[in-house]
Amino acid sequence: MCLLDLYLLRNLSPSTQLYLTTAALALNAAVAPMRPAMPTLGRGLAAIRMADAETKAPAEAPADAAEETPPPPAEPAVLYSESLPFLVRRASLGPVGKYVGDVGFDPLGFTEILPIEWLREAEIKHSRVAMLAFVGFIFTDFYHLPGFDYTTLEAHDACVASGSMSQLLLWIGLVEVISTIGIDQMLRGSGREPGDFGFDPIGFGSDPEKLKDLQMKELANGRLAMFAFGGVVTQSVLTGNSFPYLFGDQEIAFSGGDFAWNVVATASMP
């Protein structure tokens, strides 16, 4: 209170002074809690103004900033198998065109179980063996080594009986062990291509484009040879005859069977 307030109170009656003092204390008690809230309210208003300014700032940025923002990545396109268009191409096959002859054929998902490099190595090896085996199976029906007068169908049992099959197993097994070293290095990331043993003495693969064409021909013929060899062996066992592995007695004309001379003769009979 100021000096004037004290002078006025001194000249009032005691009851009036008591009333005014009580009222002043009550007013002070009511206003006191509001005093600390004022700075806090001021700080809150300042924070709201700053947040509002930050919100408006990006809106005032130039339009070029929106153009520089890269668009979100597009969803990956669904790739279907080239050989089986109703099936989705498996990601385990790798990118399209990684290997020559890749048509996305893996309906059973072998590439999700075994490394694709190992599977391609096995396919090429079986293709090469099947091409040699098909030609050799037919060739031995026309030419026999001296002292080895057997048909191709009889040759297996004859080789087992004479012990020569054990020699074949030994030497071919040795070649397989040596080739396994290169395959193991390939699976460890050496960079070796499946089926590549560096065998090109004539230089057919000097041109990269020509090499791809030759690899495609080798693979296509090899795949066909695997089917062909399985078919010719089955037919030979079923008929018991040599080339062309048809039913009937192929050495005696008109004896029956599916040979051309028998079919023509049977058709001409009344």
mmCIF file of C-alpha atoms in Angstrom:
data_model
loop_
_atom_site.group_PDB
_atom_site.id
_atom_site.type_symbol
_atom_site.label_atom_id
_atom_site.label_comp_id
_atom_site.label_asym_id
_atom_site.label_seq_id
_atom_site.Cartn_x
_atom_site.Cartn_y
_atom_site.Cartn_z
ATOM 1 C CA MET A 1 0.000 0.000 0.000
ATOM 2 C CA CYS A 2 1.108 3.586 -0.540
ATOM 3 C CA LEU A 3 1.295 6.377 2.155
ATOM 4 C CA LEU A 4 -2.055 7.827 1.048
ATOM 5 C CA ASP A 5 -3.764 4.481 1.679
ATOM 6 C CA LEU A 6 -2.285 4.349 5.193
ATOM 7 C CA TYR A 7 -3.428 7.925 5.971
ATOM 8 C CA LEU A 8 -6.992 7.157 4.844
ATOM 9 C CA LEU A 9 -7.122 3.981 6.854
ATOM 10 C CA ARG A 10 -5.931 5.805 9.965
ATOM 11 C CA ASN A 11 -8.876 8.239 9.798
ATOM 12 C CA LEU A 12 -11.511 5.468 9.369
ATOM 13 C CA SER A 13 -13.304 3.609 12.087
ATOM 14 C CA PRO A 14 -11.823 0.313 13.272
ATOM 15 C CA SER A 15 -14.686 -1.732 11.796
ATOM 16 C CA THR A 16 -14.258 -0.071 8.396
ATOM 17 C CA GLN A 17 -10.485 -0.582 8.487
ATOM 18 C CA LEU A 18 -10.992 -4.289 9.268
ATOM 19 C CA TYR A 19 -13.429 -4.665 6.378
ATOM 20 C CA LEU A 20 -11.167 -2.956 3.862
ATOM 21 C CA THR A 21 -8.092 -4.909 4.997
ATOM 22 C CA THR A 22 -9.955 -8.211 4.677
ATOM 23 C CA ALA A 23 -11.204 -7.304 1.197
ATOM 24 C CA ALA A 24 -7.701 -6.300 0.096
ATOM 25 C CA LEU A 25 -6.228 -9.566 1.321
ATOM 26 C CA ALA A 26 -8.957 -11.583 -0.436
ATOM 27 C CA LEU A 27 -8.371 -9.735 -3.705
ATOM 28 C CA ASN A 28 -4.631 -10.271 -3.443
ATOM 29 C CA ALA A 29 -5.154 -13.983 -2.806
ATOM 30 C CA ALA A 30 -7.407 -14.265 -5.869
ATOM 31 C CA VAL A 31 -5.054 -12.424 -8.228
ATOM 32 C CA ALA A 32 -1.760 -13.929 -6.995
ATOM 33 C CA PRO A 33 -2.125 -17.367 -8.751
ATOM 34 C CA MET A 34 -2.698 -15.651 -12.082
ATOM 35 C CA ARG A 35 0.565 -13.729 -12.060
ATOM 36 C CA PRO A 36 2.920 -16.681 -12.867
ATOM 37 C CA ALA A 37 0.590 -17.852 -15.657
ATOM 38 C CA MET A 38 1.027 -14.704 -17.668
ATOM 39 C CA PRO A 39 4.663 -15.337 -18.732
ATOM 40 C CA THR A 40 3.791 -18.983 -19.511
ATOM 41 C CA LEU A 41 0.838 -17.832 -21.613
ATOM 42 C CA GLY A 42 3.154 -15.470 -23.443
ATOM 43 C CA ARG A 43 5.663 -18.176 -24.141
ATOM 44 C CA GLY A 44 2.885 -20.486 -25.403
ATOM 45 C CA LEU A 45 1.634 -17.823 -27.813
ATOM 46 C CA ALA A 46 5.182 -17.313 -29.091
ATOM 47 C CA ALA A 47 5.584 -21.056 -29.719
ATOM 48 C CA ILE A 48 2.290 -21.147 -31.619
ATOM 49 C CA ARG A 49 3.436 -18.223 -33.795
ATOM 50 C CA MET A 50 6.757 -20.006 -34.578
ATOM 51 C CA ALA A 51 5.021 -23.273 -35.478
ATOM 52 C CA ASP A 52 2.624 -21.397 -37.732
ATOM 53 C CA ALA A 53 5.548 -19.698 -39.465
ATOM 54 C CA GLU A 54 7.285 -23.061 -40.052
ATOM 55 C CA THR A 55 4.092 -24.515 -41.498
ATOM 56 C CA LYS A 56 3.730 -21.669 -43.952
ATOM 57 C CA ALA A 57 7.407 -21.738 -44.984
ATOM 58 C CA PRO A 58 7.228 -24.866 -47.256
ATOM 59 C CA ALA A 59 4.172 -23.449 -48.975
ATOM 60 C CA GLU A 60 6.205 -20.429 -49.933
ATOM 61 C CA ALA A 61 9.036 -22.586 -51.425
ATOM 62 C CA PRO A 62 9.472 -22.379 -55.193
ATOM 63 C CA ALA A 63 7.581 -24.810 -57.394
ATOM 64 C CA ASP A 64 10.865 -26.238 -58.727
ATOM 65 C CA ALA A 65 11.422 -28.105 -55.456
ATOM 66 C CA ALA A 66 8.339 -30.242 -56.112
ATOM 67 C CA GLU A 67 9.585 -31.087 -59.589
ATOM 68 C CA GLU A 68 12.985 -32.230 -58.290
ATOM 69 C CA THR A 69 11.431 -34.729 -55.861
ATOM 70 C CA PRO A 70 11.745 -38.191 -57.479
ATOM 71 C CA PRO A 71 8.491 -40.085 -57.920
ATOM 72 C CA PRO A 72 7.886 -43.159 -55.743
ATOM 73 C CA PRO A 73 9.252 -46.410 -57.214
ATOM 74 C CA ALA A 74 6.777 -48.268 -59.362
ATOM 75 C CA GLU A 75 5.569 -51.688 -58.320
ATOM 76 C CA PRO A 76 7.615 -54.521 -59.907
ATOM 77 C CA ALA A 77 6.032 -55.867 -63.056
ATOM 78 C CA VAL A 78 4.894 -59.489 -63.000
ATOM 79 C CA LEU A 79 7.051 -61.578 -65.337
ATOM 80 C CA TYR A 80 5.577 -64.744 -66.777
ATOM 81 C CA SER A 81 7.514 -67.758 -67.950
ATOM 82 C CA GLU A 82 8.231 -67.738 -71.660
ATOM 83 C CA SER A 83 7.891 -71.515 -71.903
ATOM 84 C CA LEU A 84 4.816 -71.719 -69.646
ATOM 85 C CA PRO A 85 2.971 -68.381 -70.004
ATOM 86 C CA PHE A 86 0.400 -69.303 -67.367
ATOM 87 C CA LEU A 87 3.110 -69.481 -64.657
ATOM 88 C CA VAL A 88 4.980 -66.581 -63.053
ATOM 89 C CA ARG A 89 8.711 -66.566 -63.705
ATOM 90 C CA ARG A 90 10.603 -67.480 -60.547
ATOM 91 C CA ALA A 91 12.983 -64.855 -59.169
ATOM 92 C CA SER A 92 15.513 -67.605 -58.428
ATOM 93 C CA LEU A 93 16.098 -67.958 -62.185
ATOM 94 C CA GLY A 94 17.838 -64.592 -62.140
ATOM 95 C CA PRO A 95 17.353 -61.749 -64.611
ATOM 96 C CA VAL A 96 15.954 -62.523 -68.040
ATOM 97 C CA GLY A 97 18.716 -63.365 -70.491
ATOM 98 C CA LYS A 98 21.322 -64.198 -67.870
ATOM 99 C CA TYR A 99 21.950 -67.567 -69.531
ATOM 100 C CA VAL A 100 21.652 -68.612 -73.150
ATOM 101 C CA GLY A 101 18.501 -70.630 -73.731
ATOM 102 C CA ASP A 102 16.720 -69.355 -70.622
ATOM 103 C CA VAL A 103 12.961 -69.533 -71.228
ATOM 104 C CA GLY A 104 11.893 -69.418 -67.578
ATOM 105 C CA PHE A 105 11.162 -73.139 -67.318
ATOM 106 C CA ASP A 106 11.165 -74.220 -63.663
ATOM 107 C CA PRO A 107 7.643 -75.407 -62.758
ATOM 108 C CA LEU A 108 8.853 -77.497 -59.794
ATOM 109 C CA GLY A 109 11.078 -74.790 -58.299
ATOM 110 C CA PHE A 110 14.438 -76.601 -58.387
ATOM 111 C CA THR A 111 16.249 -73.257 -58.618
ATOM 112 C CA GLU A 112 14.841 -72.329 -55.212
ATOM 113 C CA ILE A 113 16.528 -75.401 -53.706
ATOM 114 C CA LEU A 114 19.807 -75.720 -55.632
ATOM 115 C CA PRO A 115 22.123 -73.052 -57.108
ATOM 116 C CA ILE A 116 21.156 -72.218 -60.667
ATOM 117 C CA GLU A 117 24.836 -72.400 -61.715
ATOM 118 C CA TRP A 118 24.987 -76.027 -60.580
ATOM 119 C CA LEU A 119 21.749 -76.867 -62.405
ATOM 120 C CA ARG A 120 22.970 -75.251 -65.629
ATOM 121 C CA GLU A 121 26.268 -77.154 -65.330
ATOM 122 C CA ALA A 122 24.350 -80.419 -64.977
ATOM 123 C CA GLU A 123 22.096 -79.622 -67.942
ATOM 124 C CA ILE A 124 25.002 -78.848 -70.251
ATOM 125 C CA LYS A 125 26.929 -81.957 -69.149
ATOM 126 C CA HIS A 126 23.926 -84.245 -69.719
ATOM 127 C CA SER A 127 23.278 -82.576 -73.066
ATOM 128 C CA ARG A 128 26.817 -83.281 -74.278
ATOM 129 C CA VAL A 129 26.760 -86.862 -73.041
ATOM 130 C CA ALA A 130 23.340 -87.498 -74.605
ATOM 131 C CA MET A 131 24.444 -86.195 -78.015
ATOM 132 C CA LEU A 132 27.449 -88.522 -78.016
ATOM 133 C CA ALA A 133 25.402 -91.413 -76.621
ATOM 134 C CA PHE A 134 22.650 -91.155 -79.231
ATOM 135 C CA VAL A 135 25.100 -91.221 -82.129
ATOM 136 C CA GLY A 136 27.131 -93.992 -80.507
ATOM 137 C CA PHE A 137 24.078 -96.118 -79.761
ATOM 138 C CA ILE A 138 23.069 -96.167 -83.422
ATOM 139 C CA PHE A 139 26.627 -96.349 -84.801
ATOM 140 C CA THR A 140 27.449 -99.587 -82.976
ATOM 141 C CA ASP A 141 24.497 -101.289 -84.647
ATOM 142 C CA PHE A 142 26.269 -100.807 -87.992
ATOM 143 C CA TYR A 143 29.907 -101.308 -87.030
ATOM 144 C CA HIS A 144 31.424 -103.764 -84.558
ATOM 145 C CA LEU A 145 34.953 -103.923 -83.292
ATOM 146 C CA PRO A 146 36.812 -107.115 -84.196
ATOM 147 C CA GLY A 147 36.045 -109.829 -81.662
ATOM 148 C CA PHE A 148 33.166 -107.845 -80.217
ATOM 149 C CA ASP A 149 30.210 -108.916 -82.310
ATOM 150 C CA TYR A 150 27.320 -107.594 -80.213
ATOM 151 C CA THR A 151 24.417 -105.329 -80.884
ATOM 152 C CA THR A 152 24.189 -102.113 -78.876
ATOM 153 C CA LEU A 153 21.520 -103.639 -76.666
ATOM 154 C CA GLU A 154 23.712 -106.657 -75.922
ATOM 155 C CA ALA A 155 26.888 -104.638 -75.435
ATOM 156 C CA HIS A 156 26.127 -103.535 -71.863
ATOM 157 C CA ASP A 157 25.810 -107.052 -70.460
ATOM 158 C CA ALA A 158 28.826 -108.169 -72.470
ATOM 159 C CA CYS A 159 30.957 -105.319 -71.064
ATOM 160 C CA VAL A 160 29.892 -106.155 -67.509
ATOM 161 C CA ALA A 161 30.793 -109.816 -68.027
ATOM 162 C CA SER A 162 34.220 -109.054 -69.541
ATOM 163 C CA GLY A 163 35.121 -106.418 -66.921
ATOM 164 C CA SER A 164 35.515 -103.559 -69.409
ATOM 165 C CA MET A 165 32.628 -101.699 -67.778
ATOM 166 C CA SER A 166 34.739 -101.368 -64.630
ATOM 167 C CA GLN A 167 37.474 -99.701 -66.681
ATOM 168 C CA LEU A 168 34.949 -97.265 -68.123
ATOM 169 C CA LEU A 169 33.654 -96.464 -64.645
ATOM 170 C CA LEU A 170 37.185 -95.847 -63.350
ATOM 171 C CA TRP A 171 38.376 -93.475 -66.073
ATOM 172 C CA ILE A 172 35.107 -91.585 -66.491
ATOM 173 C CA GLY A 173 34.919 -91.231 -62.703
ATOM 174 C CA LEU A 174 38.428 -89.725 -62.721
ATOM 175 C CA VAL A 175 37.323 -87.135 -65.294
ATOM 176 C CA GLU A 176 34.302 -86.319 -63.131
ATOM 177 C CA VAL A 177 36.487 -85.730 -60.077
ATOM 178 C CA ILE A 178 38.730 -83.346 -62.015
ATOM 179 C CA SER A 179 35.753 -81.423 -63.393
ATOM 180 C CA THR A 180 34.315 -81.119 -59.872
ATOM 181 C CA ILE A 181 37.210 -78.825 -58.938
ATOM 182 C CA GLY A 182 36.132 -76.240 -61.515
ATOM 183 C CA ILE A 183 32.495 -76.572 -60.494
ATOM 184 C CA ASP A 184 33.377 -76.009 -56.837
ATOM 185 C CA GLN A 185 35.364 -72.887 -57.730
ATOM 186 C CA MET A 186 32.419 -71.628 -59.804
ATOM 187 C CA LEU A 187 30.022 -72.023 -56.877
ATOM 188 C CA ARG A 188 32.478 -70.092 -54.691
ATOM 189 C CA GLY A 189 32.341 -67.116 -57.072
ATOM 190 C CA SER A 190 35.306 -67.606 -59.407
ATOM 191 C CA GLY A 191 33.371 -66.147 -62.347
ATOM 192 C CA ARG A 192 33.536 -69.333 -64.424
ATOM 193 C CA GLU A 193 30.579 -69.869 -66.748
ATOM 194 C CA PRO A 194 28.683 -73.165 -66.320
ATOM 195 C CA GLY A 195 29.987 -75.784 -68.729
ATOM 196 C CA ASP A 196 33.044 -73.744 -69.712
ATOM 197 C CA PHE A 197 36.201 -75.867 -69.693
ATOM 198 C CA GLY A 198 38.113 -73.620 -72.057
ATOM 199 C CA PHE A 199 37.950 -76.222 -74.845
ATOM 200 C CA ASP A 200 37.977 -74.402 -78.169
ATOM 201 C CA PRO A 201 41.044 -75.551 -80.123
ATOM 202 C CA ILE A 202 39.735 -74.290 -83.477
ATOM 203 C CA GLY A 203 38.600 -70.905 -82.154
ATOM 204 C CA PHE A 204 34.888 -71.094 -82.934
ATOM 205 C CA GLY A 205 34.054 -68.831 -79.996
ATOM 206 C CA SER A 206 36.389 -65.943 -80.821
ATOM 207 C CA ASP A 207 33.416 -63.721 -81.722
ATOM 208 C CA PRO A 208 31.084 -63.114 -78.726
ATOM 209 C CA GLU A 209 27.940 -62.990 -80.882
ATOM 210 C CA LYS A 210 28.910 -66.166 -82.696
ATOM 211 C CA LEU A 211 29.719 -67.807 -79.362
ATOM 212 C CA LYS A 212 26.198 -67.115 -78.063
ATOM 213 C CA ASP A 213 24.720 -68.609 -81.225
ATOM 214 C CA LEU A 214 26.862 -71.738 -80.880
ATOM 215 C CA GLN A 215 25.948 -72.081 -77.205
ATOM 216 C CA MET A 216 22.260 -71.857 -78.096
ATOM 217 C CA LYS A 217 22.647 -74.546 -80.769
ATOM 218 C CA GLU A 218 24.553 -76.809 -78.392
ATOM 219 C CA LEU A 219 21.893 -76.451 -75.708
ATOM 220 C CA ALA A 220 18.951 -76.941 -78.090
ATOM 221 C CA ASN A 221 20.467 -80.049 -79.673
ATOM 222 C CA GLY A 222 21.486 -81.360 -76.280
ATOM 223 C CA ARG A 223 17.980 -81.030 -74.862
ATOM 224 C CA LEU A 224 16.610 -82.865 -77.880
ATOM 225 C CA ALA A 225 19.308 -85.546 -77.583
ATOM 226 C CA MET A 226 18.348 -86.289 -73.965
ATOM 227 C CA PHE A 227 14.793 -87.075 -75.056
ATOM 228 C CA ALA A 228 16.000 -88.932 -78.146
ATOM 229 C CA PHE A 229 18.428 -91.179 -76.263
ATOM 230 C CA GLY A 230 15.786 -92.109 -73.704
ATOM 231 C CA GLY A 231 13.395 -92.948 -76.518
ATOM 232 C CA VAL A 232 15.823 -95.011 -78.582
ATOM 233 C CA VAL A 233 16.938 -97.091 -75.590
ATOM 234 C CA THR A 234 13.345 -97.759 -74.569
ATOM 235 C CA GLN A 235 12.360 -98.773 -78.082
ATOM 236 C CA SER A 236 15.406 -101.007 -78.426
ATOM 237 C CA VAL A 237 14.595 -102.857 -75.197
ATOM 238 C CA LEU A 238 10.897 -103.239 -76.064
ATOM 239 C CA THR A 239 11.470 -104.576 -79.571
ATOM 240 C CA GLY A 240 14.702 -106.466 -78.967
ATOM 241 C CA ASN A 241 15.885 -105.318 -82.412
ATOM 242 C CA SER A 242 18.681 -103.109 -83.634
ATOM 243 C CA PHE A 243 18.230 -99.983 -85.767
ATOM 244 C CA PRO A 244 15.522 -98.869 -86.576
ATOM 245 C CA TYR A 245 14.260 -100.587 -83.402
ATOM 246 C CA LEU A 246 10.882 -101.650 -84.729
ATOM 247 C CA PHE A 247 8.792 -104.724 -83.931
ATOM 248 C CA GLY A 248 8.982 -107.828 -86.117
ATOM 249 C CA ASP A 249 11.793 -109.531 -87.957
ATOM 250 C CA GLN A 250 13.573 -106.747 -89.762
ATOM 251 C CA GLU A 251 15.756 -109.119 -91.766
ATOM 252 C CA ILE A 252 12.903 -111.051 -93.391
ATOM 253 C CA ALA A 253 10.542 -109.087 -95.589
ATOM 254 C CA PHE A 254 6.786 -109.567 -95.172
ATOM 255 C CA SER A 255 7.291 -111.202 -91.764
ATOM 256 C CA GLY A 256 5.182 -108.630 -89.961
ATOM 257 C CA GLY A 257 6.027 -105.610 -87.902
ATOM 258 C CA ASP A 258 6.009 -101.880 -88.532
ATOM 259 C CA PHE A 259 8.682 -101.795 -91.216
ATOM 260 C CA ALA A 260 7.968 -99.866 -94.385
ATOM 261 C CA TRP A 261 8.181 -102.913 -96.643
ATOM 262 C CA ASN A 262 5.746 -104.862 -94.423
ATOM 263 C CA VAL A 263 3.227 -102.013 -94.173
ATOM 264 C CA VAL A 264 3.207 -101.502 -97.960
ATOM 265 C CA ALA A 265 2.890 -105.220 -98.630
ATOM 266 C CA THR A 266 0.053 -105.644 -96.155
ATOM 267 C CA ALA A 267 -1.869 -102.720 -97.628
ATOM 268 C CA SER A 268 -1.580 -104.096 -101.128
ATOM 269 C CA MET A 269 -2.941 -107.514 -100.164
ATOM 270 C CA PRO A 270 -6.617 -108.216 -100.945
#
